[in-house]
Amino acid sequence: MKKVTKIKETNNRLQKKLKLRVAAYARVSTDNTEQLISLEAQKVHYEAYIKANPDWEFVGIYFDEGISGTKKENRTELLRLISDCENKKIDFVITKSISRFARNTIDCLEIVRKLTDLGVFIYFEKENINTQSMESELMLTILSSLAENESISISENNKWSIQKRFRNGTYKLSYPPYGYDYIDGQIVVNKKQAEVVKRIFTDALAGKGTQKIAQELNDEGVRTKKGGQWRGSTIRGILRNEKYTGDVILQKTYTDDNFTRRTNKGEKDQFLIENNHEAIISHEEFKAVNLAIEQRGKEKGIKSGNSKYLNRYPLSGKIQCSECGSTFKRRIHGTKNNKYIAWCCSKHITNIEECSMIYIREDSIHQGFVTMINKLIFSHKVVLRPLLQKLKLMNYSDNLIRVQEIESKMEKNAEQLQVLINLMTKGYLEPALFNKQNNELRSEAEKLKDQKEALYRFINGGMAKITELERLIKYVSKSKNIESFNKEVFEQFVEKIVAFSPTEIGFSLKCGLLLKERMER
């Protein structure tokens, strides 16, 4: 007798469920017509691309328009995409490139890791990277760092306007120091705080140490401008601040090509504005106090401008807290028979409520560095060398062409100005018309000059990173795996360490890369 088996309808449903639910993400960074046309083209492309695959189910397209890609918090559609992934609505995401997805390395890796943990993977079309098949995060880290470099020009544009305001004296302090307030756009003395400032200078001139002054103010319940506790470093900052004399020195610090804030020791121009606002301290008293501080420093063997412990340990001054931005201090932890070295956030040490970042063991940092270097030694041929080629080809020729175009405009501007002067000299122009056109041409010349300088800084900054990357490649290509922390190698290639958590840090290399490593506690 024949045997008949019924095939239930649920099999077809199961087959449908096995289809990959696919979504696309697209973004343009401005809201002009050309960019919005590009966004519409991407939407049409991705919808057709996903529906053409019989194994895929089209979920939708998530797109942000007119929004910068530097921070994920500013992109509502990206956040909605992540939320839908968390709610099990999406299995796979397609996007044009890493630079369209995220221009911030940390955000990019955080999103990739988060979605990977959810079982959702991302395909980057331009780079041909599928996060499901990646053996490690190193390639993605480096490519996203490269994308982040494209944002340098945005920073340079901001610097143009600031430099211009430095030169013409119209720059306004972003935050007036303790003792002053902003009222109707002007720096005005806060009389109550000014009395504290005068007391600080008087005590310092009388020989009191900065820590002693800070302790007395805290004991009396006097609060800083932000309502916090006084510290010796805060008092030193007040005693060194020329703004209390009514003068202002602009550009005492600057941001280098690696986005690291540095003290200006002559690398950049500085601008002195005298009598900018009402003084609290006379020039004579300010000078006397600072001479006394320098003298006491010489007696203790401390040079002005240097930290007492700056070069004592390889990690000193190198670790930065991602939560509050403070540097880490070295501490000895553990019991009498089981001591170990740890690095702690200085703000967390002072006030645990202001920063929750707890300590990181030094041996964990050392091991993280060893792991990071060994990864580079193992993969430099497939990762670092292609990156070097991309950096060398990365629009430097385009920028040089732009420099030539600007120089041509500057020459034309100079010729027009000369013609204008000749016409005025011969009496063919009215003074009012001459002044109007003369001001316009000179303003245009100043703008072109700023643009040219910014382009040169961008090109030079990129070349500096290429040089550092070549040095790194030369080292890793000739080295075998290292087994322990090497101080010389660390100082040669690492700019700083960013502490994200007690189990995760990032090594910011001098070539511009930020490589994250997980550690055990």
Coordinates of C-alpha atoms in Angstrom, one line a residue, residues 41-516:
A41 CA 19.8 58.4 -5.9
Q42 CA 21.2 56.3 -3.0
K43 CA 17.7 55.5 -1.8
V44 CA 16.6 54.3 -5.3
H45 CA 19.8 52.3 -5.7
Y46 CA 19.5 50.5 -2.3
E47 CA 15.8 49.6 -2.7
A48 CA 16.4 48.1 -6.1
Y49 CA 19.6 46.4 -4.9
I50 CA 18.0 44.7 -1.9
K51 CA 14.8 43.7 -3.7
A52 CA 16.8 42.1 -6.5
N53 CA 18.2 39.5 -4.2
P54 CA 15.7 36.6 -3.7
D55 CA 17.3 35.6 -0.4
W56 CA 16.7 39.1 1.1
E57 CA 13.6 40.8 2.5
F58 CA 13.6 44.6 2.1
V59 CA 13.0 46.2 5.5
G60 CA 13.5 49.9 4.6
I61 CA 16.0 52.7 4.1
Y62 CA 17.2 54.9 7.0
F63 CA 18.6 58.3 6.0
D64 CA 19.9 61.4 7.6
E65 CA 20.1 64.6 5.6
G66 CA 21.8 67.9 6.3
I67 CA 23.5 66.5 9.4
S68 CA 27.2 66.2 10.2
G69 CA 28.5 62.6 10.5
T70 CA 31.1 63.3 13.2
K71 CA 28.8 62.2 16.2
K72 CA 26.2 59.5 16.2
E73 CA 24.1 61.4 18.8
N74 CA 23.2 64.0 16.1
R75 CA 21.8 61.4 13.6
T76 CA 18.2 60.4 14.5
E77 CA 17.8 57.9 11.7
L78 CA 21.0 56.1 12.6
L79 CA 19.8 55.8 16.2
R80 CA 16.4 54.5 14.9
L81 CA 18.2 51.9 12.8
I82 CA 20.2 50.7 15.9
S83 CA 16.9 50.6 17.9
D84 CA 15.2 48.5 15.2
C85 CA 18.2 46.1 15.3
E86 CA 17.8 45.8 19.0
N87 CA 14.2 45.0 18.5
K88 CA 15.1 42.1 16.1
K89 CA 13.6 43.8 13.0
I90 CA 16.8 43.8 11.0
D91 CA 19.4 41.1 10.2
F92 CA 21.8 42.9 7.8
V93 CA 22.7 46.5 7.0
I94 CA 24.1 47.9 3.8
T95 CA 25.8 51.3 3.6
K96 CA 27.9 53.2 1.0
S97 CA 31.1 53.6 2.9
I98 CA 32.7 54.0 6.3
S99 CA 32.9 57.8 5.8
R100 CA 29.1 57.9 5.2
F101 CA 28.4 55.6 8.1
A102 CA 30.6 57.4 10.7
R103 CA 33.5 59.8 10.6
N104 CA 34.4 59.2 14.2
T105 CA 36.4 56.0 14.8
I106 CA 35.1 55.4 18.3
D107 CA 31.5 55.7 17.3
C108 CA 32.0 53.5 14.2
L109 CA 33.6 50.7 16.3
E110 CA 31.0 51.0 19.1
I111 CA 28.1 50.6 16.6
V112 CA 29.8 47.7 14.8
R113 CA 30.5 45.9 18.1
K114 CA 27.0 46.6 19.4
L115 CA 25.3 45.2 16.2
T116 CA 27.6 42.3 16.0
D117 CA 26.6 41.3 19.6
L118 CA 23.0 41.4 18.4
G119 CA 23.8 39.2 15.4
V120 CA 23.4 42.0 12.9
F121 CA 26.2 42.6 10.4
I122 CA 27.1 45.6 8.2
Y123 CA 28.4 45.6 4.6
F124 CA 30.4 48.7 3.5
E125 CA 30.1 48.8 -0.3
K126 CA 33.1 51.1 -1.1
E127 CA 35.6 49.2 1.1
N128 CA 34.0 45.8 0.3
I129 CA 34.0 44.9 4.0
N130 CA 31.4 42.6 5.6
T131 CA 31.7 42.7 9.4
Q132 CA 30.4 39.1 9.5
S133 CA 33.5 37.7 7.7
M134 CA 36.1 40.0 9.4
E135 CA 38.9 38.1 11.2
S136 CA 39.5 41.1 13.5
E137 CA 38.5 44.8 13.9
L138 CA 42.0 46.1 13.0
M139 CA 41.1 46.7 9.3
L140 CA 37.9 48.5 10.2
T141 CA 39.6 50.6 12.8
I142 CA 42.2 51.8 10.3
L143 CA 39.7 52.5 7.5
S144 CA 37.5 54.4 9.9
S145 CA 40.5 56.4 11.1
L146 CA 41.2 57.3 7.5
A147 CA 37.6 58.4 7.1
E148 CA 38.0 60.5 10.2
N149 CA 40.9 62.4 8.7
E150 CA 38.5 63.7 6.0
S151 CA 37.0 65.9 8.7
I152 CA 40.2 67.8 9.3
S153 CA 39.2 70.4 6.7
I154 CA 36.1 71.2 8.8
S155 CA 38.4 72.0 11.7
E156 CA 40.6 74.1 9.5
N157 CA 37.7 76.2 8.4
N158 CA 36.9 77.0 12.0
K159 CA 40.5 78.0 12.6
W160 CA 40.4 80.6 9.7
S161 CA 37.8 82.7 11.4
I162 CA 39.4 82.4 14.9
Q163 CA 42.8 83.5 13.5
K164 CA 41.2 86.4 11.7
R165 CA 39.6 87.6 15.0
F166 CA 42.9 87.1 16.8
R167 CA 44.6 89.5 14.3
N168 CA 42.0 92.2 14.4
G169 CA 41.4 92.1 18.1
T170 CA 37.7 91.1 17.9
Y171 CA 38.1 87.6 19.4
K172 CA 35.9 87.2 22.5
L173 CA 36.9 84.9 25.4
S174 CA 34.7 81.8 25.4
Y175 CA 34.6 81.7 29.2
P176 CA 35.8 84.6 31.4
P177 CA 38.0 83.5 34.3
Y178 CA 37.1 83.5 38.0
G179 CA 36.6 87.1 39.1
Y180 CA 34.8 88.2 35.9
D181 CA 31.4 87.8 34.2
Y182 CA 30.0 88.4 30.7
I183 CA 27.4 91.1 30.7
D184 CA 26.0 92.4 27.4
G185 CA 29.0 91.0 25.6
Q186 CA 31.5 92.7 27.8
I187 CA 33.9 91.3 30.5
V188 CA 32.9 92.9 33.8
V189 CA 34.4 92.4 37.3
N190 CA 32.5 90.2 39.7
K191 CA 33.2 92.2 42.9
K192 CA 32.7 89.3 45.3
Q193 CA 35.0 87.0 43.3
A194 CA 37.5 89.8 42.7
E195 CA 38.1 90.0 46.5
V196 CA 39.0 86.3 46.5
V197 CA 41.4 86.8 43.6
K198 CA 43.1 89.7 45.5
R199 CA 43.4 87.6 48.6
I200 CA 45.0 84.7 46.6
F201 CA 47.7 87.1 45.1
T202 CA 48.3 88.6 48.6
D203 CA 48.7 85.2 50.2
A204 CA 51.1 84.0 47.4
L205 CA 53.2 87.1 47.8
A206 CA 53.4 86.5 51.6
G207 CA 54.9 83.1 50.9
K208 CA 51.9 80.8 51.2
G209 CA 51.9 77.7 48.9
T210 CA 49.2 77.1 46.4
Q211 CA 48.0 74.0 48.2
K212 CA 47.7 75.8 51.5
I213 CA 45.7 78.7 49.9
A214 CA 43.4 76.1 48.2
Q215 CA 42.9 74.3 51.5
E216 CA 42.0 77.5 53.4
L217 CA 39.4 78.5 50.8
N218 CA 37.8 75.1 50.9
D219 CA 37.7 75.2 54.7
E220 CA 35.9 78.5 54.6
G221 CA 33.4 77.2 52.1
V222 CA 34.5 79.4 49.2
R223 CA 33.7 77.7 45.9
T224 CA 35.3 77.9 42.4
K225 CA 33.5 79.4 39.5
K226 CA 31.8 76.1 38.7
G227 CA 31.0 75.5 42.4
G228 CA 33.7 72.9 43.0
Q229 CA 36.6 72.5 45.4
W230 CA 39.8 74.5 45.1
R231 CA 43.0 72.7 44.2
G232 CA 46.6 73.8 44.1
S233 CA 46.6 73.6 40.3
T234 CA 43.6 76.0 40.2
I235 CA 45.4 78.5 42.4
R236 CA 48.5 78.3 40.2
G237 CA 46.3 78.9 37.1
I238 CA 45.0 82.1 38.7
L239 CA 48.4 83.4 39.7
R240 CA 49.7 82.8 36.1
N241 CA 46.8 84.3 34.3
E242 CA 47.6 87.7 32.8
K243 CA 43.9 88.5 32.4
Y244 CA 43.8 89.7 36.0
T245 CA 46.0 92.7 34.8
G246 CA 43.4 93.6 32.2
D247 CA 45.5 92.2 29.3
V248 CA 44.8 89.2 27.2
I249 CA 47.3 86.9 25.4
L250 CA 45.5 84.9 22.7
Q251 CA 46.5 81.5 21.4
K252 CA 48.5 80.3 24.5
T253 CA 47.5 76.8 23.4
Y254 CA 46.7 75.2 20.0
T255 CA 45.4 71.9 18.5
D256 CA 47.9 69.9 16.5
D257 CA 47.2 67.7 13.5
N258 CA 46.4 64.8 15.8
F259 CA 43.7 66.9 17.6
T260 CA 45.9 67.0 20.7
R261 CA 45.8 70.3 22.7
R262 CA 49.3 71.6 23.2
T263 CA 50.9 74.6 25.0
N264 CA 52.1 77.2 22.5
K265 CA 55.9 77.5 23.1
G266 CA 56.5 79.5 19.9
E267 CA 55.1 77.1 17.3
K268 CA 52.2 79.5 16.6
D269 CA 51.8 83.3 16.7
Q270 CA 50.5 84.8 19.9
F271 CA 48.5 88.1 20.2
L272 CA 48.7 90.5 23.1
I273 CA 45.7 92.8 23.7
E274 CA 46.5 95.4 26.3
N275 CA 43.8 97.1 28.5
N276 CA 41.2 94.7 27.1
H277 CA 39.1 95.0 30.3
E278 CA 39.2 96.3 33.9
A279 CA 42.1 94.9 35.9
I280 CA 41.8 93.3 39.3
I281 CA 45.6 93.0 39.9
S282 CA 48.2 95.6 39.0
H283 CA 51.0 94.6 36.6
E284 CA 53.6 95.2 39.4
E285 CA 51.9 92.8 41.8
F286 CA 51.4 90.2 39.1
K287 CA 55.1 90.4 38.1
A288 CA 56.2 90.2 41.8
V289 CA 54.1 87.1 42.5
N290 CA 55.3 85.2 39.5
L291 CA 58.9 86.1 40.2
A292 CA 58.4 84.7 43.7
I293 CA 56.9 81.5 42.3
E294 CA 59.8 81.0 39.9
Q295 CA 62.3 81.6 42.8
R296 CA 60.6 79.0 45.0
G297 CA 60.6 76.6 42.0
K298 CA 64.3 77.1 41.5
E299 CA 64.9 76.3 45.2
K300 CA 63.0 73.1 44.8
G301 CA 64.7 72.2 41.4
I302 CA 61.5 72.6 39.4
K303 CA 61.8 74.4 36.1
S304 CA 59.0 76.7 35.0
G305 CA 56.5 75.2 32.7
N306 CA 57.4 71.6 33.5
S307 CA 55.7 69.0 35.6
K308 CA 57.7 67.7 38.5
Y309 CA 56.9 64.1 37.5
L310 CA 56.4 64.5 33.8
N311 CA 59.2 62.2 32.6
R312 CA 59.5 60.0 35.6
Y313 CA 57.4 57.1 34.2
P314 CA 56.6 56.3 30.5
L315 CA 52.8 56.6 31.1
S316 CA 53.0 59.9 33.0
G317 CA 50.8 62.6 31.3
K318 CA 49.9 60.1 28.6
I319 CA 46.6 58.6 29.8
Q320 CA 43.4 60.7 29.3
C321 CA 40.0 59.9 30.7
S322 CA 37.3 59.7 28.0
E323 CA 34.6 60.6 30.6
C324 CA 36.0 63.9 31.9
G325 CA 39.2 64.6 29.9
S326 CA 41.5 64.6 33.0
T327 CA 44.9 62.9 33.0
F328 CA 45.6 59.8 35.1
K329 CA 48.0 59.7 38.1
R330 CA 50.1 56.8 39.3
R331 CA 49.1 55.1 42.5
I332 CA 50.1 52.0 44.5
H333 CA 47.2 49.6 45.2
G334 CA 46.7 46.3 47.0
T335 CA 47.7 44.9 50.4
K336 CA 51.1 44.8 52.1
N337 CA 52.0 41.5 50.6
N338 CA 50.3 42.0 47.2
K339 CA 50.9 45.5 45.9
Y340 CA 50.5 46.6 42.3
I341 CA 50.7 49.8 40.3
A342 CA 47.5 51.4 39.1
W343 CA 46.6 54.6 37.1
C344 CA 43.7 56.7 38.3
C345 CA 41.8 59.6 36.9
S346 CA 42.8 62.7 38.8
K347 CA 39.3 64.1 38.9
H348 CA 38.0 60.8 40.2
I349 CA 40.6 60.9 43.0
T350 CA 39.5 64.4 44.0
N351 CA 35.7 64.0 43.7
I352 CA 34.2 60.6 42.8
E353 CA 30.9 62.4 42.0
E354 CA 32.5 64.4 39.1
C355 CA 33.9 61.3 37.3
S356 CA 33.0 57.6 37.7
M357 CA 36.1 56.2 35.9
I358 CA 37.9 53.8 38.2
Y359 CA 41.6 52.8 38.1
I360 CA 43.4 50.7 35.5
R361 CA 46.2 48.4 36.3
E362 CA 49.6 49.3 34.8
D363 CA 50.3 45.7 33.9
S364 CA 47.0 45.6 31.9
I365 CA 48.0 48.7 30.0
H366 CA 51.4 47.2 29.2
Q367 CA 49.8 43.9 28.0
G368 CA 47.3 45.9 25.9
F369 CA 50.2 47.7 24.2
V370 CA 52.0 44.4 23.6
T371 CA 48.9 42.9 22.0
M372 CA 48.4 46.0 19.8
I373 CA 52.0 46.1 18.5
N374 CA 51.9 42.3 17.8
K375 CA 48.7 42.7 15.7
L376 CA 50.4 45.4 13.6
I377 CA 53.5 43.2 13.2
F378 CA 51.3 40.3 12.0
S379 CA 49.1 42.3 9.6
H380 CA 51.2 45.2 8.4
K381 CA 51.4 43.9 4.8
V382 CA 47.6 43.7 4.4
V383 CA 46.7 46.6 6.6
L384 CA 49.4 49.3 7.1
R385 CA 50.9 49.3 3.6
P386 CA 47.6 49.7 1.8
L387 CA 46.7 52.5 4.3
L388 CA 50.0 54.2 3.4
Q389 CA 49.2 54.1 -0.3
K390 CA 45.7 55.5 0.4
L391 CA 47.1 58.4 2.5
K392 CA 49.6 59.2 -0.3
L393 CA 46.9 59.3 -2.9
M394 CA 44.3 61.0 -0.7
N395 CA 43.4 64.3 -2.5
Y396 CA 46.8 66.0 -1.9
S397 CA 47.0 66.6 -5.7
D398 CA 43.5 68.1 -5.6
N399 CA 44.4 70.4 -2.8
L400 CA 47.6 71.5 -4.6
I401 CA 45.4 72.3 -7.6
R402 CA 43.1 74.3 -5.3
V403 CA 46.2 76.2 -4.0
Q404 CA 47.1 77.1 -7.6
E405 CA 43.6 78.3 -8.2
I406 CA 43.7 80.5 -5.1
E407 CA 47.1 81.9 -6.1
S408 CA 45.6 82.8 -9.5
K409 CA 42.7 84.6 -7.8
M410 CA 45.2 86.4 -5.6
E411 CA 47.2 87.6 -8.6
K412 CA 44.0 88.8 -10.3
N413 CA 43.0 90.5 -7.1
A414 CA 46.4 92.3 -6.9
E415 CA 46.0 93.5 -10.5
Q416 CA 42.5 94.8 -9.9
L417 CA 43.7 96.7 -6.8
Q418 CA 46.6 98.2 -8.8
V419 CA 44.2 99.4 -11.5
L420 CA 41.9 100.9 -8.9
I421 CA 44.8 102.8 -7.3
N422 CA 45.9 104.1 -10.8
L423 CA 42.4 105.3 -11.6
M424 CA 42.2 107.1 -8.2
T425 CA 45.6 108.7 -8.7
K426 CA 44.5 110.0 -12.1
G427 CA 41.3 111.4 -10.6
Y428 CA 38.9 109.1 -12.5
L429 CA 37.2 107.8 -9.4
E430 CA 35.3 109.4 -6.6
P431 CA 36.9 108.9 -3.1
A432 CA 33.7 107.2 -1.8
L433 CA 33.6 104.7 -4.7
F434 CA 37.4 104.0 -4.4
N435 CA 37.1 103.3 -0.6
K436 CA 34.2 100.9 -1.2
Q437 CA 36.0 98.9 -3.9
N438 CA 39.3 99.1 -2.1
N439 CA 37.9 97.6 1.1
E440 CA 36.1 94.8 -0.9
L441 CA 39.3 93.8 -2.7
R442 CA 41.5 93.9 0.4
S443 CA 38.9 91.8 2.3
E444 CA 38.9 89.3 -0.5
A445 CA 42.7 89.2 -0.5
E446 CA 42.7 88.5 3.2
K447 CA 40.2 85.7 2.8
L448 CA 42.2 84.1 -0.1
K449 CA 45.4 84.3 2.0
D450 CA 43.6 82.5 4.9
Q451 CA 42.3 79.8 2.6
K452 CA 45.8 79.2 1.1
E453 CA 47.4 78.9 4.5
A454 CA 44.8 76.5 5.7
L455 CA 45.3 74.3 2.7
Y456 CA 49.0 74.2 3.3
R457 CA 48.5 73.3 6.9
F458 CA 46.1 70.5 5.9
I459 CA 48.6 69.1 3.3
N460 CA 51.6 69.4 5.7
G461 CA 49.6 67.7 8.5
G462 CA 48.8 64.8 6.2
M463 CA 52.5 64.5 5.1
A464 CA 53.5 64.4 8.8
K465 CA 51.1 61.5 9.4
I466 CA 52.6 59.7 6.3
T467 CA 56.1 60.1 7.8
E468 CA 55.0 58.7 11.1
L469 CA 53.2 55.8 9.4
E470 CA 56.3 55.0 7.4
R471 CA 58.4 54.9 10.6
L472 CA 55.8 52.5 12.1
I473 CA 55.8 50.3 9.0
K474 CA 59.6 50.2 9.0
Y475 CA 59.6 49.0 12.7
V476 CA 56.9 46.4 12.5
S477 CA 58.1 44.9 9.2
K478 CA 61.5 44.2 10.7
S479 CA 60.4 43.1 14.2
K480 CA 59.2 39.8 15.7
N481 CA 56.4 39.6 18.2
I482 CA 57.3 41.4 21.4
E483 CA 56.7 39.6 24.7
S484 CA 56.9 42.5 27.1
F485 CA 56.3 46.2 27.3
N486 CA 59.0 48.2 25.6
K487 CA 59.3 51.8 26.8
E488 CA 61.3 53.0 23.8
V489 CA 58.8 51.6 21.3
F490 CA 55.9 53.0 23.3
E491 CA 57.4 56.5 23.4
Q492 CA 58.3 56.3 19.7
F493 CA 54.9 55.6 18.3
V494 CA 52.2 56.4 21.0
E495 CA 50.9 60.0 21.3
K496 CA 48.5 59.2 24.2
I497 CA 46.2 56.6 25.7
V498 CA 42.5 57.1 26.0
A499 CA 40.8 55.3 28.9
F500 CA 37.3 54.3 27.9
S501 CA 36.7 51.9 30.8
P502 CA 38.8 49.8 33.3
T503 CA 38.8 47.1 30.6
E504 CA 39.1 49.0 27.4
I505 CA 41.7 51.6 26.3
G506 CA 42.7 53.2 23.0
F507 CA 46.3 53.8 21.8
S508 CA 46.3 57.1 19.8
L509 CA 49.4 56.7 17.6
K510 CA 51.4 59.5 16.2
C511 CA 50.4 58.5 12.6
G512 CA 46.8 59.4 13.4
L513 CA 45.3 56.0 14.2
L514 CA 43.4 55.1 17.3
L515 CA 43.5 51.4 18.1
K516 CA 41.4 50.0 20.9

